[in-house]
Coordinates of C-alpha atoms in Angstrom, one line a residue:
M1 CA 5.7 -189.2 -8.1
A2 CA 5.4 -188.8 -4.4
R3 CA 8.5 -187.9 -2.6
E4 CA 9.3 -189.2 0.8
F5 CA 10.5 -187.3 3.8
Q6 CA 12.4 -188.4 6.8
R7 CA 12.1 -186.7 10.1
G8 CA 13.7 -183.4 10.1
H9 CA 13.6 -182.8 6.4
K10 CA 12.3 -179.7 4.7
A11 CA 11.3 -178.4 1.3
R12 CA 9.5 -175.7 -0.6
I13 CA 5.9 -176.4 -1.4
S14 CA 6.8 -175.1 -4.8
D15 CA 9.2 -177.7 -5.5
L16 CA 6.5 -180.4 -4.8
T17 CA 3.5 -178.9 -6.7
A18 CA 2.5 -175.6 -8.4
G19 CA -0.9 -175.7 -6.9
T20 CA -2.0 -173.8 -3.6
D21 CA -5.1 -175.7 -3.1
L22 CA -3.8 -178.7 -0.9
Y23 CA -5.1 -181.8 0.6
V24 CA -3.3 -182.9 3.9
G25 CA -4.0 -186.5 4.9
V26 CA -2.9 -188.1 8.4
Q27 CA -3.2 -191.6 9.1
I28 CA -2.5 -192.9 12.7
S29 CA -3.8 -195.8 14.4
G30 CA -3.1 -198.0 17.6
P31 CA -5.0 -201.1 19.4
G32 CA -7.6 -199.4 21.6
L33 CA -6.4 -195.8 21.0
T34 CA -8.4 -192.8 20.1
F35 CA -6.9 -189.6 18.5
D36 CA -7.7 -186.1 18.1
I37 CA -5.9 -184.6 15.1
S38 CA -5.7 -180.9 14.7
C39 CA -4.0 -177.9 12.8
F40 CA -2.8 -174.8 14.7
G41 CA -2.5 -171.6 12.7
L42 CA 0.4 -169.9 14.5
D43 CA 1.7 -166.3 14.1
A44 CA 5.4 -165.1 13.8
D45 CA 6.1 -165.6 17.5
E46 CA 4.5 -169.3 16.9
R47 CA 1.7 -168.6 19.2
L48 CA -1.9 -169.3 18.6
S49 CA -2.8 -165.5 18.9
D50 CA -6.3 -166.2 17.1
D51 CA -8.3 -169.0 18.3
R52 CA -10.3 -169.1 15.2
Y53 CA -7.2 -170.7 13.6
F54 CA -7.2 -173.7 15.8
I55 CA -8.9 -176.2 13.5
F56 CA -10.3 -179.4 15.3
F57 CA -13.3 -181.5 15.6
N58 CA -15.4 -178.6 17.3
Q59 CA -14.1 -175.8 14.8
P60 CA -14.0 -177.5 11.5
K61 CA -12.8 -174.4 9.5
S62 CA -11.2 -170.9 9.7
P63 CA -13.3 -167.7 9.1
E64 CA -12.3 -167.2 5.3
E65 CA -12.2 -171.2 4.9
S66 CA -8.5 -171.3 3.8
L67 CA -8.4 -174.1 6.5
Q68 CA -11.0 -176.8 6.6
L69 CA -11.4 -180.2 8.5
L70 CA -12.7 -182.6 6.0
G71 CA -12.8 -185.9 8.3
P72 CA -11.8 -189.4 7.4
Q73 CA -11.6 -190.3 3.9
A74 CA -9.6 -191.9 1.1
G75 CA -7.8 -194.2 3.8
D76 CA -6.8 -191.2 6.2
T77 CA -7.9 -191.1 9.8
E78 CA -8.4 -187.5 9.5
S79 CA -7.8 -184.9 6.5
F80 CA -7.7 -181.2 5.7
R81 CA -8.0 -178.8 3.1
V82 CA -5.2 -176.0 3.0
T83 CA -5.8 -173.3 0.6
L84 CA -2.3 -171.4 0.7
D85 CA -3.0 -168.3 -1.1
G86 CA -6.1 -167.7 1.0
I87 CA -4.3 -168.0 4.5
P88 CA -4.1 -164.4 6.2
Q89 CA -0.7 -162.7 6.3
Q90 CA -0.5 -163.0 10.2
I91 CA -0.4 -166.8 10.0
K92 CA 3.2 -168.0 9.5
K93 CA 2.9 -171.6 10.4
L94 CA 0.3 -174.4 10.2
S95 CA 1.3 -177.3 12.7
F96 CA -0.5 -180.5 12.2
T97 CA -0.7 -182.4 15.6
A98 CA -2.2 -185.7 16.9
T99 CA -2.9 -186.4 20.6
L100 CA -4.6 -189.2 22.3
D101 CA -7.8 -189.1 23.7
G102 CA -7.8 -191.3 26.7
A103 CA -5.5 -193.8 28.0
G104 CA -2.2 -195.0 26.2
Q105 CA 1.1 -193.5 24.8
M106 CA 2.6 -192.8 21.4
S107 CA 4.9 -195.9 21.5
Q108 CA 1.8 -197.9 21.0
I109 CA 1.0 -196.7 17.4
G110 CA 1.5 -198.5 14.5
P111 CA 2.8 -197.2 11.2
G112 CA 1.3 -193.9 10.1
Y113 CA 1.9 -191.0 8.1
I114 CA 1.1 -187.5 7.1
R115 CA 0.9 -186.7 3.2
I116 CA 0.1 -183.9 1.0
V117 CA -2.1 -184.4 -2.2
A118 CA -2.2 -181.8 -4.9
G119 CA -4.3 -182.3 -8.3
G120 CA -5.5 -185.6 -7.2
E121 CA -1.9 -186.9 -6.9
E122 CA 0.2 -187.6 -3.9
V123 CA 3.2 -185.4 -3.9
A124 CA 4.7 -185.7 -0.4
R125 CA 4.6 -188.3 2.4
Y126 CA 6.3 -188.5 6.0
P127 CA 5.9 -191.9 7.4
F128 CA 6.4 -192.5 11.1
S129 CA 5.8 -195.4 13.7
G130 CA 5.5 -195.8 17.4
S131 CA 9.2 -197.0 17.7
E132 CA 10.2 -193.3 17.4
F133 CA 8.3 -192.2 20.6
S134 CA 8.2 -193.2 24.1
T135 CA 5.7 -192.2 27.0
E136 CA 4.6 -189.2 25.0
R137 CA 0.8 -188.5 24.5
A138 CA 0.9 -186.1 21.6
V139 CA 3.3 -185.7 18.5
M140 CA 3.7 -182.8 16.3
L141 CA 3.5 -184.5 12.8
G142 CA 4.4 -181.8 10.2
D143 CA 4.4 -178.1 9.6
F144 CA 3.7 -175.7 6.8
Y145 CA 5.5 -172.7 7.5
F146 CA 6.3 -169.4 5.6
K147 CA 9.8 -168.5 5.0
D148 CA 9.9 -166.0 2.1
V149 CA 7.5 -168.9 0.5
W150 CA 5.6 -171.7 1.9
R151 CA 7.5 -174.7 3.0
F152 CA 6.9 -178.3 4.5
A153 CA 8.7 -179.7 7.4
A154 CA 8.4 -183.4 8.5
V155 CA 8.7 -182.8 12.3
G156 CA 7.8 -186.1 14.2
Q157 CA 8.4 -184.6 17.6
G158 CA 6.8 -186.1 20.6
F159 CA 5.1 -184.0 23.4
D160 CA 4.3 -184.8 26.8
G161 CA 0.7 -184.0 27.7
G162 CA -2.6 -184.2 25.6
L163 CA -4.3 -181.7 23.5
E164 CA -4.7 -179.4 26.6
A165 CA -1.1 -179.3 27.2
L166 CA -0.3 -178.8 23.5
L167 CA -2.8 -176.0 23.2
K168 CA -1.4 -174.3 26.3
N169 CA 2.1 -174.7 24.6
F170 CA 1.0 -172.7 21.6
G171 CA -0.5 -170.0 23.9
G172 CA -3.9 -170.8 23.6
E173 CA -6.6 -171.0 26.3
V174 CA -8.6 -174.0 27.3
A175 CA -12.3 -173.3 27.5
E176 CA -14.9 -175.8 28.9
E177 CA -15.8 -178.7 26.7
E178 CA -19.1 -178.4 24.7
P179 CA -20.6 -181.1 22.8
A180 CA -19.4 -181.2 19.1
A181 CA -22.1 -179.8 16.8
P182 CA -22.8 -182.5 14.0
Q183 CA -21.5 -181.5 10.7
P184 CA -24.0 -181.8 7.7
P185 CA -22.9 -184.8 5.4
Q186 CA -21.9 -184.0 2.1
A187 CA -24.3 -184.4 -0.6
G188 CA -24.3 -188.1 -1.7
G189 CA -21.2 -188.6 0.4
A190 CA -18.9 -187.7 -2.3
V191 CA -15.2 -186.9 -1.9
P192 CA -14.3 -183.2 -2.5
G193 CA -13.1 -182.2 -5.8
F194 CA -9.6 -181.7 -4.6
A195 CA -9.2 -184.8 -2.5
P196 CA -7.2 -187.7 -3.5
P197 CA -8.9 -190.8 -4.9
A198 CA -10.3 -193.3 -2.5
F199 CA -7.9 -196.1 -3.6
G200 CA -5.1 -193.9 -2.5
V201 CA -4.0 -196.5 0.1
P202 CA -1.5 -199.0 -1.4
G203 CA -2.8 -202.7 -1.0
T204 CA -6.2 -201.5 0.3
P205 CA -9.2 -202.0 -2.0
A206 CA -11.7 -199.0 -2.1
Q207 CA -14.8 -199.8 0.0
A208 CA -18.2 -199.2 -1.7
P209 CA -20.3 -196.5 0.2
A210 CA -23.4 -197.5 2.1
P211 CA -26.6 -196.9 0.0
V212 CA -28.0 -193.5 0.6
P213 CA -31.8 -192.8 0.3
A214 CA -32.9 -190.6 -2.5
P215 CA -33.5 -187.1 -1.2
A216 CA -36.7 -185.2 -1.6
P217 CA -36.6 -183.1 -4.8
A218 CA -35.1 -179.6 -4.1
P219 CA -33.6 -177.0 -6.3
A220 CA -30.1 -177.8 -7.4
P221 CA -27.5 -175.9 -5.5
A222 CA -24.9 -173.6 -7.6
P223 CA -22.1 -175.8 -8.8
R224 CA -18.7 -175.2 -6.8
P225 CA -15.8 -174.5 -8.9
A226 CA -13.2 -177.5 -8.8
A227 CA -10.1 -176.7 -6.7
Q228 CA -7.3 -176.6 -9.4
G229 CA -8.5 -179.8 -11.0
F230 CA -7.9 -181.9 -7.8
A231 CA -10.8 -184.1 -8.8
P232 CA -10.3 -188.0 -8.4
P233 CA -9.9 -189.9 -11.6
P234 CA -13.3 -191.1 -13.1
G235 CA -14.5 -194.4 -11.5
A236 CA -12.9 -193.8 -8.2
T237 CA -15.4 -195.0 -5.8
P238 CA -16.2 -192.4 -2.9
P239 CA -15.9 -193.5 0.5
A240 CA -18.6 -193.7 3.0
P241 CA -19.9 -190.7 4.9
A242 CA -17.3 -189.6 7.5
P243 CA -18.1 -190.9 11.1
S244 CA -17.1 -188.9 14.1
V245 CA -13.5 -188.2 14.6
H246 CA -13.6 -189.9 18.0
A247 CA -15.1 -193.0 16.7
A248 CA -13.5 -193.4 13.3
P249 CA -11.2 -196.5 12.8
T250 CA -7.7 -195.8 11.5
I251 CA -6.0 -197.1 8.5
V252 CA -2.5 -197.3 7.6
A253 CA -1.3 -195.5 4.4
P254 CA 2.1 -194.2 3.2
L255 CA 3.3 -190.7 2.7
N256 CA 6.3 -189.3 0.8
T257 CA 8.0 -186.0 1.1
P258 CA 10.8 -184.3 -0.6
P259 CA 14.4 -184.8 0.6
G260 CA 14.8 -180.9 0.4
G261 CA 17.3 -180.8 -2.2
S262 CA 16.9 -177.5 -4.3
P263 CA 18.9 -175.6 -6.7
V264 CA 21.5 -173.4 -5.3
P265 CA 20.0 -170.1 -4.7
P266 CA 21.6 -166.6 -5.4
P267 CA 23.6 -165.1 -2.7
S268 CA 21.4 -165.0 0.4
P269 CA 20.5 -161.6 2.3
A270 CA 22.4 -160.9 5.4
P271 CA 21.2 -163.0 8.4
A272 CA 19.1 -160.9 10.8
F273 CA 21.0 -161.8 14.0
G274 CA 22.5 -158.7 15.5
R275 CA 20.5 -156.4 13.1
P276 CA 20.1 -153.0 14.8
G277 CA 16.8 -152.6 15.9
Q278 CA 14.5 -149.6 15.5
Q279 CA 14.8 -147.3 18.6
P280 CA 11.8 -147.5 20.7
P281 CA 9.6 -144.4 20.8
A282 CA 10.4 -142.0 23.5
P283 CA 8.2 -142.6 26.6
S284 CA 5.8 -139.8 27.1
A285 CA 5.3 -138.1 30.4
P286 CA 2.7 -139.9 32.7
P287 CA -0.6 -138.1 32.9
P288 CA -1.5 -136.5 36.4
P289 CA -3.0 -138.8 38.8
G290 CA -6.6 -139.8 37.8
Y291 CA -6.6 -138.1 34.4
G292 CA -8.5 -140.0 32.0
A293 CA -9.4 -142.7 34.7
Q294 CA -12.9 -144.1 34.3
P295 CA -14.9 -143.4 37.7
H296 CA -15.7 -146.6 39.7
A297 CA -13.8 -148.8 37.5
P298 CA -12.2 -151.6 39.5
H299 CA -8.4 -152.2 39.2
V300 CA -7.6 -155.4 37.8
P301 CA -4.1 -156.5 38.3
Q302 CA -2.3 -157.6 35.2
A303 CA -0.2 -160.9 35.1
P304 CA 3.4 -160.0 34.9
A305 CA 4.8 -160.6 31.4
P306 CA 7.6 -163.4 31.2
P307 CA 11.2 -162.0 30.9
P308 CA 12.4 -161.3 27.3
G309 CA 14.7 -163.3 25.6
Y310 CA 13.3 -166.9 26.1
G311 CA 10.9 -166.9 23.1
Q312 CA 10.3 -169.8 20.8
P313 CA 13.2 -170.2 18.4
T314 CA 12.8 -169.7 14.6
P315 CA 15.3 -170.4 11.9
P316 CA 17.7 -167.3 11.3
P317 CA 15.4 -164.9 9.1
G318 CA 18.6 -163.9 7.2
Y319 CA 18.1 -166.9 5.1
G320 CA 14.7 -165.7 3.9
Q321 CA 12.4 -165.7 7.0
Q322 CA 11.2 -162.6 8.6
P323 CA 12.1 -162.2 12.2
P324 CA 9.3 -162.5 14.6
P325 CA 8.2 -159.1 16.0
G326 CA 8.5 -158.6 19.8
Q327 CA 11.0 -161.1 20.7
M328 CA 14.5 -160.4 22.3
P329 CA 17.5 -161.5 20.4
P330 CA 20.6 -162.7 22.2
G331 CA 22.3 -159.8 24.0
Q332 CA 20.0 -157.1 22.9
M333 CA 18.8 -154.7 25.4
P334 CA 15.1 -154.4 26.4
G335 CA 13.1 -152.1 24.0
Q336 CA 15.0 -152.9 21.0
Q337 CA 13.2 -154.6 17.9
A338 CA 13.8 -158.5 17.9
S339 CA 16.4 -159.7 15.3
Y340 CA 15.7 -163.4 15.4
G341 CA 13.8 -165.8 17.6
A342 CA 15.1 -167.1 20.9
P343 CA 13.6 -169.9 22.9
Q344 CA 10.6 -169.1 25.2
G345 CA 9.9 -170.6 28.5
A346 CA 6.4 -170.9 29.9
P347 CA 3.6 -170.2 27.6
Q348 CA 2.1 -166.7 28.1
G349 CA -1.1 -166.6 29.8
A350 CA -0.5 -170.1 31.4
P351 CA -1.1 -170.1 35.4
Q352 CA 2.6 -170.1 37.0
S353 CA 3.2 -172.8 39.5
P354 CA 4.0 -171.9 42.8
G355 CA 7.3 -172.4 44.7
V356 CA 10.6 -173.2 43.0
L357 CA 9.1 -174.7 40.1
G358 CA 7.2 -171.4 39.4
A359 CA 10.3 -169.4 39.8
L360 CA 12.4 -171.5 37.5
Q361 CA 9.4 -171.9 34.8
M362 CA 11.1 -169.3 32.5
F363 CA 14.3 -171.3 32.1
K364 CA 12.5 -174.7 31.2
E365 CA 13.7 -176.4 28.1
T366 CA 12.2 -175.5 24.7
P367 CA 10.2 -178.2 23.3
T368 CA 10.3 -177.7 19.4
G369 CA 10.4 -180.2 16.4
Q370 CA 13.7 -178.4 14.9
R371 CA 17.0 -180.2 14.7
W372 CA 18.9 -177.1 16.1
T373 CA 16.9 -175.2 19.0
Q374 CA 18.2 -172.1 20.6
Q375 CA 17.7 -172.4 24.5
N376 CA 18.9 -168.9 25.3
P377 CA 21.2 -166.6 23.8
K378 CA 24.3 -168.6 24.8
L379 CA 23.1 -172.1 24.7
V380 CA 21.9 -174.2 21.6
R381 CA 20.5 -177.8 21.4
A382 CA 21.0 -180.4 18.8
D383 CA 18.5 -183.2 18.2
L384 CA 20.7 -186.0 16.7
G385 CA 17.7 -188.2 16.2
M386 CA 16.4 -185.7 13.4
G387 CA 17.8 -186.1 10.0
G388 CA 20.1 -189.0 10.8
Q389 CA 23.3 -186.8 10.6
P390 CA 26.2 -186.6 13.2
V391 CA 27.1 -183.2 14.4
L392 CA 30.5 -182.1 14.5
A393 CA 31.3 -179.6 17.3
R394 CA 34.4 -178.0 19.2
Q395 CA 35.9 -180.2 21.5
G396 CA 34.8 -179.5 25.1
S397 CA 31.8 -177.5 24.0
M398 CA 29.1 -180.1 25.3
V399 CA 27.5 -178.9 28.6
L400 CA 24.7 -181.5 28.7
Y401 CA 23.1 -184.3 26.9
Q402 CA 20.2 -186.6 27.0
G403 CA 19.6 -190.0 25.5
K404 CA 22.2 -192.4 24.0
V405 CA 24.9 -190.2 22.6
D406 CA 28.6 -191.3 21.7
F407 CA 31.4 -188.9 21.4
S408 CA 34.2 -189.6 19.3
Y409 CA 37.5 -187.8 18.0
K410 CA 37.3 -186.2 14.7
G411 CA 40.6 -186.1 13.3
A412 CA 41.7 -183.7 10.4
G413 CA 44.4 -186.2 9.1
F414 CA 48.0 -185.3 8.5
S415 CA 47.6 -183.0 5.7
G416 CA 44.6 -181.2 7.5
R417 CA 46.8 -180.7 10.5
I418 CA 49.6 -179.2 8.2
V419 CA 47.1 -177.0 6.5
G420 CA 45.5 -175.9 9.9
N421 CA 48.6 -175.1 11.5
A422 CA 49.9 -173.1 8.4
T423 CA 46.7 -171.0 7.9
G424 CA 45.7 -170.7 11.6
Q425 CA 42.3 -172.3 10.6
E426 CA 42.6 -175.7 12.5
M427 CA 39.6 -176.9 14.2
Q428 CA 39.8 -179.3 17.1
L429 CA 36.5 -181.2 16.4
M430 CA 34.4 -184.0 17.9
R431 CA 31.9 -186.1 16.5
C432 CA 28.4 -186.7 18.3
T433 CA 26.3 -189.4 16.9
G434 CA 23.3 -191.3 18.5
Q435 CA 19.5 -190.6 19.1
G436 CA 19.9 -188.1 22.0
Q437 CA 20.0 -184.4 22.4
V438 CA 23.1 -182.4 23.0
F439 CA 23.4 -178.9 24.6
F440 CA 26.5 -176.9 23.3
A441 CA 27.9 -173.6 24.7
E442 CA 31.4 -172.1 25.2
N443 CA 32.7 -169.6 27.6
A444 CA 29.2 -167.7 27.7
T445 CA 29.7 -166.5 24.0
M446 CA 26.7 -165.5 22.1
L447 CA 25.4 -168.3 19.5
H448 CA 23.8 -168.0 16.4
P449 CA 22.4 -170.9 14.3
I450 CA 22.7 -170.3 10.6
E451 CA 20.9 -172.5 8.2
L452 CA 22.4 -173.1 4.8
Q453 CA 20.2 -174.4 1.9
G454 CA 22.7 -175.0 -0.8
D455 CA 24.6 -171.6 -0.4
A456 CA 28.0 -171.0 1.3
V457 CA 29.2 -168.8 3.9
C458 CA 32.9 -167.9 5.1
V459 CA 33.5 -167.9 8.8
S460 CA 36.9 -167.8 10.7
A461 CA 37.5 -171.2 12.4
E462 CA 37.7 -169.5 15.7
S463 CA 34.2 -168.4 15.5
V464 CA 32.7 -171.9 14.6
L465 CA 31.2 -173.7 17.5
A466 CA 29.3 -176.6 15.7
F467 CA 27.8 -177.9 12.4
D468 CA 26.0 -180.6 10.6
E469 CA 28.5 -183.2 9.2
S470 CA 26.7 -182.9 5.9
L471 CA 28.2 -179.6 5.3
Q472 CA 31.5 -179.4 3.3
Y473 CA 34.1 -177.0 4.7
E474 CA 37.6 -176.1 3.5
V475 CA 40.4 -173.5 4.1
R476 CA 39.8 -170.5 1.7
R477 CA 42.7 -168.0 0.9
I478 CA 42.1 -164.3 0.7
E479 CA 44.4 -162.4 -1.8
G480 CA 45.9 -159.3 -0.8
H481 CA 48.5 -156.7 -1.7
G482 CA 50.8 -154.1 -0.2
I483 CA 51.9 -156.2 2.9
P484 CA 54.6 -159.0 3.3
G485 CA 52.8 -162.3 2.6
G486 CA 49.8 -160.7 1.1
A487 CA 47.1 -163.2 2.2
L488 CA 44.8 -164.2 5.1
F489 CA 42.7 -167.3 5.5
T490 CA 39.3 -168.4 6.5
M491 CA 36.9 -171.5 6.4
Q492 CA 34.1 -171.8 3.8
F493 CA 31.1 -173.9 4.7
Q494 CA 28.6 -175.0 1.8
G495 CA 25.7 -177.4 1.6
T496 CA 22.3 -178.0 3.3
G497 CA 22.6 -178.0 7.0
T498 CA 23.1 -175.6 10.0
I499 CA 26.3 -174.0 11.4
V500 CA 26.3 -172.5 14.8
V501 CA 28.4 -169.2 14.9
K502 CA 29.6 -167.8 18.1
T503 CA 30.3 -164.1 18.8
H504 CA 31.5 -161.8 21.5
G505 CA 28.5 -159.4 22.0
V506 CA 25.8 -158.5 19.6
P507 CA 27.1 -158.7 16.1
V508 CA 26.0 -156.1 13.4
V509 CA 25.3 -157.4 9.8
L510 CA 26.0 -154.8 6.8
P511 CA 25.4 -155.1 3.3
V512 CA 28.6 -155.4 1.1
T513 CA 29.3 -152.1 -0.9
P514 CA 32.5 -151.1 -2.8
T515 CA 33.4 -149.0 0.1
T516 CA 32.9 -151.7 2.9
F517 CA 35.9 -152.4 5.0
A518 CA 36.4 -154.3 8.1
D519 CA 39.0 -155.0 10.7
A520 CA 40.2 -158.6 10.1
N521 CA 40.3 -159.3 13.7
A522 CA 36.7 -158.2 14.3
V523 CA 34.8 -159.7 11.1
V524 CA 33.1 -162.9 11.9
A525 CA 31.5 -164.1 8.7
W526 CA 30.6 -163.0 5.1
S527 CA 28.6 -164.3 2.0
A528 CA 30.8 -166.5 0.2
A529 CA 29.9 -164.7 -3.2
S530 CA 31.7 -161.4 -1.9
Q531 CA 35.0 -160.5 -3.2
V532 CA 37.6 -160.1 -0.5
I533 CA 40.8 -158.5 -0.5
V534 CA 43.6 -157.4 2.0
S535 CA 43.6 -153.6 2.0
S536 CA 46.9 -151.7 3.2
Q537 CA 47.2 -148.2 4.2
V538 CA 51.1 -148.5 4.8
R539 CA 52.8 -145.4 3.8
M540 CA 56.6 -145.1 4.5
R541 CA 56.4 -141.4 5.1
R542 CA 53.2 -141.8 7.3
N543 CA 54.5 -144.9 9.4
S544 CA 58.0 -143.4 9.9
Y545 CA 56.8 -141.1 12.9
P546 CA 55.7 -142.5 16.1
G547 CA 51.8 -142.6 16.9
D548 CA 50.7 -145.2 14.2
T549 CA 46.8 -145.7 14.5
G550 CA 47.2 -149.5 14.6
E551 CA 44.4 -149.6 11.7
S552 CA 46.7 -149.9 8.5
V553 CA 45.6 -153.3 7.3
N554 CA 42.0 -154.4 6.9
L555 CA 39.6 -156.4 4.4
Q556 CA 37.8 -154.7 1.7
F557 CA 34.7 -156.4 0.7
R558 CA 32.9 -156.1 -2.8
G559 CA 29.9 -157.9 -4.2
A560 CA 26.6 -157.8 -5.9
P561 CA 23.4 -156.6 -3.9
G562 CA 22.5 -159.5 -1.3
N563 CA 26.1 -160.1 -0.1
F564 CA 26.7 -159.2 3.7
I565 CA 29.4 -159.2 6.2
V566 CA 28.9 -159.9 10.0
V567 CA 31.2 -157.9 12.4
Q568 CA 31.3 -158.5 16.2
P569 CA 32.2 -155.7 18.9
Y570 CA 35.3 -157.5 19.8
E571 CA 38.8 -158.0 18.5
I572 CA 40.3 -161.7 18.7

């Protein structure tokens, strides 16, 4: 049975289907509107580094044919074939988009969807409508992205500008338009073997194909193997040959996607924020003037590279995703390896505007389809319209908001205040609700969004800036011995959602071993599966003399491989 997504929901592809040969259908329509539906194959930096993986009407397939444009069929305005196990390793995300070709805006579209079909059955669907957009001329519908495994995300994010602007946003170059080469029709107008049945649109009868004249006798081509049994059931009427993508009528059809629920995974590896990067190679001495230069070669000035640190944000790779190479993490010095993505400003290679606008281009807001977006190392944005869940944040941490947003006081109740005061883990929170975007920051501390997917993490209340209300949190006691009282306290967050942790300076993430000790005033977070005890080095003989080190009490961490601790270069 197909599972329906809402905007912002994510799920593993393996939770939807065991197959890797997938059919992706998009249905979008509007009165008098024409659409270009494309797929962008992006690298780890979310850039279109290889133009051959921009799949659209003029380039219907990738070199190895792991991505193919199939045309309108089975009630879909446009359809694609995606073979996940054939996609090259450098492609980390597939972004499916729809842009207007001509006048109009996305608020004029009717109900539409993006859906995934495997084995001839629809397994996921994300429906959308024009009420979710305003004056945008493009929309990022859904993503396939690789985060230890291939996953699907329902994006539904509007984008100002058309296909050309969207291409520049992904770092591509716009070439002069050439007439689209006509694609050879499929033999007999048959639906590909892995496509959904033609009657896949609820309530819409299958249309019989136009009669095709009998072709001249020719040697029969070699039979093509079926794609994992994706053939439609016997008796399914194949659709008529696909017309041009610019003249095809659009038909509404439903889509379902999984709610993102998944079994609780084992303890996650340490988040990569603050992970010490590899040291850059020592610069070699410059050669003598003229050495190795080509004679009579004209000097071509290179465009200045955009400042590091403002790259496109990605979810924290500590929860399964590999960090994008070459990006500058928050607070990291130039030359160090990136630990996790930070938002980008102007697309690389895009011409810079003159004057004030050009000078500030590097600081422009990052347009992404994520619920949480890192704007820079010390500023994070939450899109309240995605996921439909309110955000809880530290009181006074809002620095900017757009749209219709309501702020209300979030009380802990009488018992909560008693526990908070007694343990030192009291959080003064506000609830943010509405359909807008809220920017959070506090005292220029460094911010690190951590995505939880059913697992848990322990964070001191002092180090929490904001989190999704869907997360469960409680005060947790740390047992100890050897000191009066013998206990410390922390907050434990668990569930599915994102928590934004703040640090003073760039933190370090270390694996938990039997000999891992940390200062209780410097540790920021650790995996909830770790065993934590208060360790004391108090000795009457040693401390009866002046000159105590001040490091006699700390925390000892123990746990299975995969557990971690996060320590900041600062003591609270």
